[in-house]
Amino acid sequence: MAPSSLAPRPAPGGATPPPRHLPPPSAGRVCPRAVPPPAAPVGGPAGGARGGAERSGACSSAAVSPGRQIGHLDGLAMTAAMRQRFDRFLHEKNCMTAVLERIESKTGVNRTYIATAIVGVVAVYLVVGYGASLLCNVIGFGYPAYISIKAIESPNKDDDTQWLTYWVVYGVFSIVEFFSDIFLSWFPFYYMLKCGFLLWCMAPSPSNGAEFLYHRIIRPFFLKHEAQLDSVVQDLKDKAAETADTITKEAKKATVNLLGEEKKST
């Protein structure tokens, strides 16, 4: 038999080197996991590209970024907060909630569902009903006027600031609407959107539409042009005072002349 290649070879000079201790074939070796060969792309290069895109899309859809998760949680928290405010508003003591309480006691239906149904009916009526403009003005003017009177009579002054802010926004909105109502009133959903906008402005929330529009648009514009606006208002006041004085003087002259003519005739 031929000598094994692993046997120690005699070193020069007759000295035999120490044998090499080799590990057994199965010791110290880690067999790699069997990786299946890549499947052939279906349909040629285009099929392979499409398969890669699908795999990358699946990986991207499966991995949700932390920012998206935070945004989703913020949306859920905002929705829950709005529901709590709406429920708290429905349980306040006023004439509207008294009617809802009476309906709830008679029908056994939760007042939240009743109020939601009423809002839905009003929204549909504002689209297809007759007198939608009057109903929208009653919602946007009548209820805030009632609540403003209660706010004036209450010792708390925070609600006074809230409703003063609403009336400022309502006044600016009325001026803008005066010039755009001719064109927008023909839009089918105009009064429903207008009513929704006014409800957003008067919503029982510290960050409602009136607060948002006042602090983001109206207040910065007013502070920037306050001097010019004061000058214009002062000029208008002076002209109005002059006009009132002139009318008063003319009315006095007309009265004196009329009395003189009556004395002469008698």
Short mmCIF file of C-alpha atoms in Angstrom, two decimals:
data_model
loop_
_atom_site.label_atom_id
_atom_site.label_comp_id
_atom_site.label_asym_id
_atom_site.label_seq_id
_atom_site.Cartn_x
_atom_site.Cartn_y
_atom_site.Cartn_z
CA MET A 1 0.00 0.00 0.00
CA ALA A 2 1.15 3.58 -0.66
CA PRO A 3 2.00 5.56 2.41
CA SER A 4 -0.67 7.95 3.56
CA SER A 5 -0.22 11.56 2.65
CA LEU A 6 -1.02 12.52 6.25
CA ALA A 7 1.80 10.44 7.72
CA PRO A 8 4.69 12.47 9.09
CA ARG A 9 7.59 12.78 6.76
CA PRO A 10 11.13 12.36 8.04
CA ALA A 11 12.85 15.65 8.47
CA PRO A 12 16.33 16.21 7.19
CA GLY A 13 18.91 14.76 9.51
CA GLY A 14 16.78 11.80 10.52
CA ALA A 15 14.65 13.64 13.11
CA THR A 16 11.03 12.82 13.01
CA PRO A 17 8.68 15.84 13.48
CA PRO A 18 5.78 15.50 15.88
CA PRO A 19 2.63 14.24 14.31
CA ARG A 20 -0.04 16.74 13.33
CA HIS A 21 -3.25 16.31 15.30
CA LEU A 22 -6.06 16.79 12.84
CA PRO A 23 -9.69 16.98 14.03
CA PRO A 24 -12.02 14.24 13.01
CA PRO A 25 -14.05 14.91 9.91
CA SER A 26 -17.20 15.74 11.85
CA ALA A 27 -15.63 17.80 14.67
CA GLY A 28 -15.41 21.56 14.46
CA ARG A 29 -17.22 21.78 11.16
CA VAL A 30 -20.53 23.62 10.78
CA CYS A 31 -22.50 22.61 7.80
CA PRO A 32 -24.15 25.66 6.20
CA ARG A 33 -27.89 25.65 5.79
CA ALA A 34 -28.97 24.45 2.49
CA VAL A 35 -29.98 27.45 0.42
CA PRO A 36 -32.30 26.56 -2.41
CA PRO A 37 -31.11 27.72 -5.77
CA PRO A 38 -32.87 30.81 -7.09
CA ALA A 39 -35.90 29.98 -9.12
CA ALA A 40 -35.81 30.86 -12.73
CA PRO A 41 -37.72 34.09 -13.44
CA VAL A 42 -41.07 33.49 -15.03
CA GLY A 43 -41.43 35.23 -18.30
CA GLY A 44 -37.80 36.19 -18.74
CA PRO A 45 -36.16 39.30 -17.38
CA ALA A 46 -39.44 41.16 -17.15
CA GLY A 47 -40.93 38.44 -14.98
CA GLY A 48 -37.88 38.49 -12.73
CA ALA A 49 -38.10 42.28 -12.36
CA ARG A 50 -41.79 42.02 -11.62
CA GLY A 51 -41.17 39.33 -9.00
CA GLY A 52 -38.47 41.46 -7.37
CA ALA A 53 -40.80 44.46 -7.28
CA GLU A 54 -43.52 42.37 -5.70
CA ARG A 55 -41.10 41.07 -3.06
CA SER A 56 -39.85 44.58 -2.32
CA GLY A 57 -43.43 45.86 -2.13
CA ALA A 58 -44.37 43.08 0.26
CA CYS A 59 -41.36 43.88 2.43
CA SER A 60 -42.13 47.61 2.39
CA SER A 61 -45.79 47.05 3.23
CA ALA A 62 -44.94 44.64 6.01
CA ALA A 63 -42.49 47.07 7.61
CA VAL A 64 -44.38 50.05 9.07
CA SER A 65 -42.29 53.08 9.88
CA PRO A 66 -42.44 54.50 13.43
CA GLY A 67 -43.65 57.85 12.08
CA ARG A 68 -46.64 56.22 10.44
CA GLN A 69 -47.45 54.35 13.65
CA ILE A 70 -47.25 57.57 15.67
CA GLY A 71 -49.50 59.35 13.18
CA HIS A 72 -52.04 56.53 13.36
CA LEU A 73 -52.03 56.65 17.15
CA ASP A 74 -52.42 60.44 17.10
CA GLY A 75 -55.40 60.09 14.78
CA LEU A 76 -57.03 57.55 17.09
CA ALA A 77 -56.39 59.76 20.12
CA MET A 78 -57.88 62.79 18.34
CA THR A 79 -60.96 60.81 17.34
CA ALA A 80 -61.44 59.57 20.90
CA ALA A 81 -61.03 63.11 22.25
CA MET A 82 -63.61 64.46 19.79
CA ARG A 83 -66.05 61.72 20.79
CA GLN A 84 -65.57 62.58 24.46
CA ARG A 85 -66.15 66.29 23.82
CA PHE A 86 -69.22 65.53 21.74
CA ASP A 87 -70.62 63.25 24.46
CA ARG A 88 -69.84 65.88 27.12
CA PHE A 89 -71.59 68.50 25.00
CA LEU A 90 -74.68 66.28 24.70
CA HIS A 91 -74.85 65.94 28.49
CA GLU A 92 -74.66 69.64 29.29
CA LYS A 93 -77.69 71.34 30.81
CA ASN A 94 -79.47 73.43 28.17
CA CYS A 95 -82.66 73.42 26.16
CA MET A 96 -81.25 71.25 23.36
CA THR A 97 -79.95 68.53 25.66
CA ALA A 98 -83.24 68.62 27.57
CA VAL A 99 -85.06 67.74 24.35
CA LEU A 100 -82.54 64.99 23.63
CA GLU A 101 -82.94 63.63 27.14
CA ARG A 102 -86.72 63.52 26.75
CA ILE A 103 -86.43 61.67 23.42
CA GLU A 104 -83.87 59.29 24.90
CA SER A 105 -86.11 58.45 27.85
CA LYS A 106 -89.10 57.76 25.62
CA THR A 107 -87.37 55.77 22.89
CA GLY A 108 -84.55 54.12 24.84
CA VAL A 109 -82.05 55.10 22.15
CA ASN A 110 -78.76 56.67 23.17
CA ARG A 111 -78.77 60.43 22.67
CA THR A 112 -75.52 60.20 20.73
CA TYR A 113 -77.26 58.22 17.98
CA ILE A 114 -80.23 60.58 18.09
CA ALA A 115 -78.01 63.63 17.69
CA THR A 116 -76.08 61.95 14.88
CA ALA A 117 -79.33 61.14 13.07
CA ILE A 118 -80.55 64.72 13.48
CA VAL A 119 -77.27 66.04 12.08
CA GLY A 120 -77.59 63.69 9.11
CA VAL A 121 -81.18 64.78 8.38
CA VAL A 122 -80.20 68.45 8.62
CA ALA A 123 -77.26 67.85 6.28
CA VAL A 124 -79.50 66.23 3.68
CA TYR A 125 -82.07 69.02 4.03
CA LEU A 126 -79.38 71.64 3.52
CA VAL A 127 -78.60 69.99 0.18
CA VAL A 128 -82.09 69.35 -1.21
CA GLY A 129 -84.50 71.20 1.08
CA TYR A 130 -86.25 74.54 0.69
CA GLY A 131 -85.10 77.43 2.88
CA ALA A 132 -81.60 76.03 3.38
CA SER A 133 -80.19 79.56 3.65
CA LEU A 134 -82.55 80.43 6.52
CA LEU A 135 -81.78 77.20 8.38
CA CYS A 136 -78.05 77.74 7.94
CA ASN A 137 -78.32 81.30 9.30
CA VAL A 138 -80.36 80.11 12.28
CA ILE A 139 -77.70 77.52 13.11
CA GLY A 140 -74.81 79.93 12.60
CA PHE A 141 -76.44 82.97 14.26
CA GLY A 142 -79.30 81.95 16.53
CA TYR A 143 -77.58 79.38 18.72
CA PRO A 144 -74.34 81.40 19.14
CA ALA A 145 -76.41 84.45 20.09
CA TYR A 146 -78.22 82.45 22.76
CA ILE A 147 -74.97 81.03 24.15
CA SER A 148 -73.33 84.47 24.03
CA ILE A 149 -76.09 85.92 26.22
CA LYS A 150 -75.54 83.12 28.72
CA ALA A 151 -71.80 83.76 28.59
CA ILE A 152 -72.32 87.46 29.35
CA GLU A 153 -74.52 86.64 32.32
CA SER A 154 -72.13 84.02 33.72
CA PRO A 155 -69.32 85.03 36.13
CA ASN A 156 -66.76 83.09 34.10
CA LYS A 157 -65.00 85.23 31.49
CA ASP A 158 -63.35 82.47 29.50
CA ASP A 159 -66.53 81.75 27.57
CA ASP A 160 -66.83 85.48 26.82
CA THR A 161 -63.47 85.36 25.04
CA GLN A 162 -64.49 82.20 23.20
CA TRP A 163 -67.68 83.68 21.78
CA LEU A 164 -66.12 87.06 21.05
CA THR A 165 -63.60 85.18 18.96
CA TYR A 166 -66.43 83.39 17.17
CA TRP A 167 -68.21 86.64 16.35
CA VAL A 168 -65.01 88.16 14.98
CA VAL A 169 -64.56 85.17 12.68
CA TYR A 170 -68.26 85.24 11.77
CA GLY A 171 -68.03 88.92 10.83
CA VAL A 172 -65.01 88.39 8.60
CA PHE A 173 -66.70 85.36 7.03
CA SER A 174 -69.86 87.39 6.35
CA ILE A 175 -67.83 90.08 4.54
CA VAL A 176 -66.10 87.47 2.39
CA GLU A 177 -69.39 85.69 1.75
CA PHE A 178 -71.04 88.92 0.57
CA PHE A 179 -68.74 89.01 -2.45
CA SER A 180 -68.67 85.28 -3.15
CA ASP A 181 -72.26 84.30 -2.36
CA ILE A 182 -73.44 85.17 -5.88
CA PHE A 183 -71.24 82.44 -7.34
CA LEU A 184 -71.09 79.92 -4.50
CA SER A 185 -74.84 79.87 -3.70
CA TRP A 186 -75.45 77.91 -6.92
CA PHE A 187 -73.18 75.12 -5.70
CA PRO A 188 -75.40 72.21 -4.48
CA PHE A 189 -73.44 71.55 -1.28
CA TYR A 190 -72.75 75.19 -0.46
CA TYR A 191 -75.13 75.57 2.50
CA MET A 192 -74.17 72.20 3.94
CA LEU A 193 -70.48 73.15 3.77
CA LYS A 194 -71.24 76.59 5.20
CA CYS A 195 -73.17 75.06 8.09
CA GLY A 196 -70.37 72.59 8.71
CA PHE A 197 -67.85 75.44 8.72
CA LEU A 198 -69.88 77.41 11.27
CA LEU A 199 -70.32 74.33 13.45
CA TRP A 200 -66.57 73.80 13.31
CA CYS A 201 -66.06 77.41 14.40
CA MET A 202 -68.43 77.06 17.38
CA ALA A 203 -67.35 73.54 18.38
CA PRO A 204 -66.96 73.03 22.16
CA SER A 205 -63.20 72.62 21.92
CA PRO A 206 -60.26 74.86 22.85
CA SER A 207 -58.89 74.36 19.33
CA ASN A 208 -62.06 74.90 17.31
CA GLY A 209 -62.29 76.67 13.99
CA ALA A 210 -62.76 80.15 15.41
CA GLU A 211 -59.63 79.87 17.57
CA PHE A 212 -57.64 78.41 14.68
CA LEU A 213 -58.63 81.06 12.13
CA TYR A 214 -58.29 83.93 14.59
CA HIS A 215 -54.78 83.03 15.79
CA ARG A 216 -53.51 81.88 12.38
CA ILE A 217 -54.99 84.50 10.01
CA ILE A 218 -57.00 87.32 11.58
CA ARG A 219 -54.78 88.23 14.54
CA PRO A 220 -51.47 88.33 12.60
CA PHE A 221 -53.10 90.45 9.87
CA PHE A 222 -54.60 92.82 12.43
CA LEU A 223 -51.35 93.26 14.36
CA LYS A 224 -49.46 93.94 11.13
CA HIS A 225 -51.93 96.59 9.87
CA GLU A 226 -53.28 97.88 13.18
CA ALA A 227 -52.13 101.49 12.64
CA GLN A 228 -53.68 101.70 9.14
CA LEU A 229 -56.93 100.14 10.35
CA ASP A 230 -57.12 102.58 13.29
CA SER A 231 -56.65 105.49 10.89
CA VAL A 232 -59.38 104.24 8.56
CA VAL A 233 -61.79 103.67 11.45
CA GLN A 234 -61.08 107.13 12.87
CA ASP A 235 -61.74 108.75 9.48
CA LEU A 236 -65.00 106.87 9.18
CA LYS A 237 -66.02 107.97 12.67
CA ASP A 238 -65.24 111.61 11.88
CA LYS A 239 -67.17 111.50 8.64
CA ALA A 240 -70.09 109.79 10.35
CA ALA A 241 -70.09 112.45 13.10
CA GLU A 242 -70.03 115.24 10.52
CA THR A 243 -72.85 113.64 8.59
CA ALA A 244 -74.91 113.21 11.77
CA ASP A 245 -74.34 116.87 12.73
CA THR A 246 -75.35 118.03 9.28
CA ILE A 247 -78.51 115.93 9.32
CA THR A 248 -79.36 117.21 12.81
CA LYS A 249 -78.91 120.84 11.78
CA GLU A 250 -80.99 120.38 8.65
CA ALA A 251 -83.72 118.64 10.67
CA LYS A 252 -83.78 121.56 13.15
CA LYS A 253 -84.02 124.12 10.34
CA ALA A 254 -86.82 122.16 8.69
CA THR A 255 -88.68 121.96 12.01
CA VAL A 256 -88.30 125.72 12.69
CA ASN A 257 -89.46 126.58 9.18
CA LEU A 258 -92.45 124.27 9.50
CA LEU A 259 -93.46 125.81 12.83
CA GLY A 260 -93.08 129.32 11.40
CA GLU A 261 -95.28 128.51 8.46
CA GLU A 262 -97.94 127.08 10.77
CA LYS A 263 -97.91 130.25 12.93
CA LYS A 264 -98.26 132.44 9.84
CA SER A 265 -101.16 130.38 8.58
CA THR A 266 -102.98 130.67 11.92
#
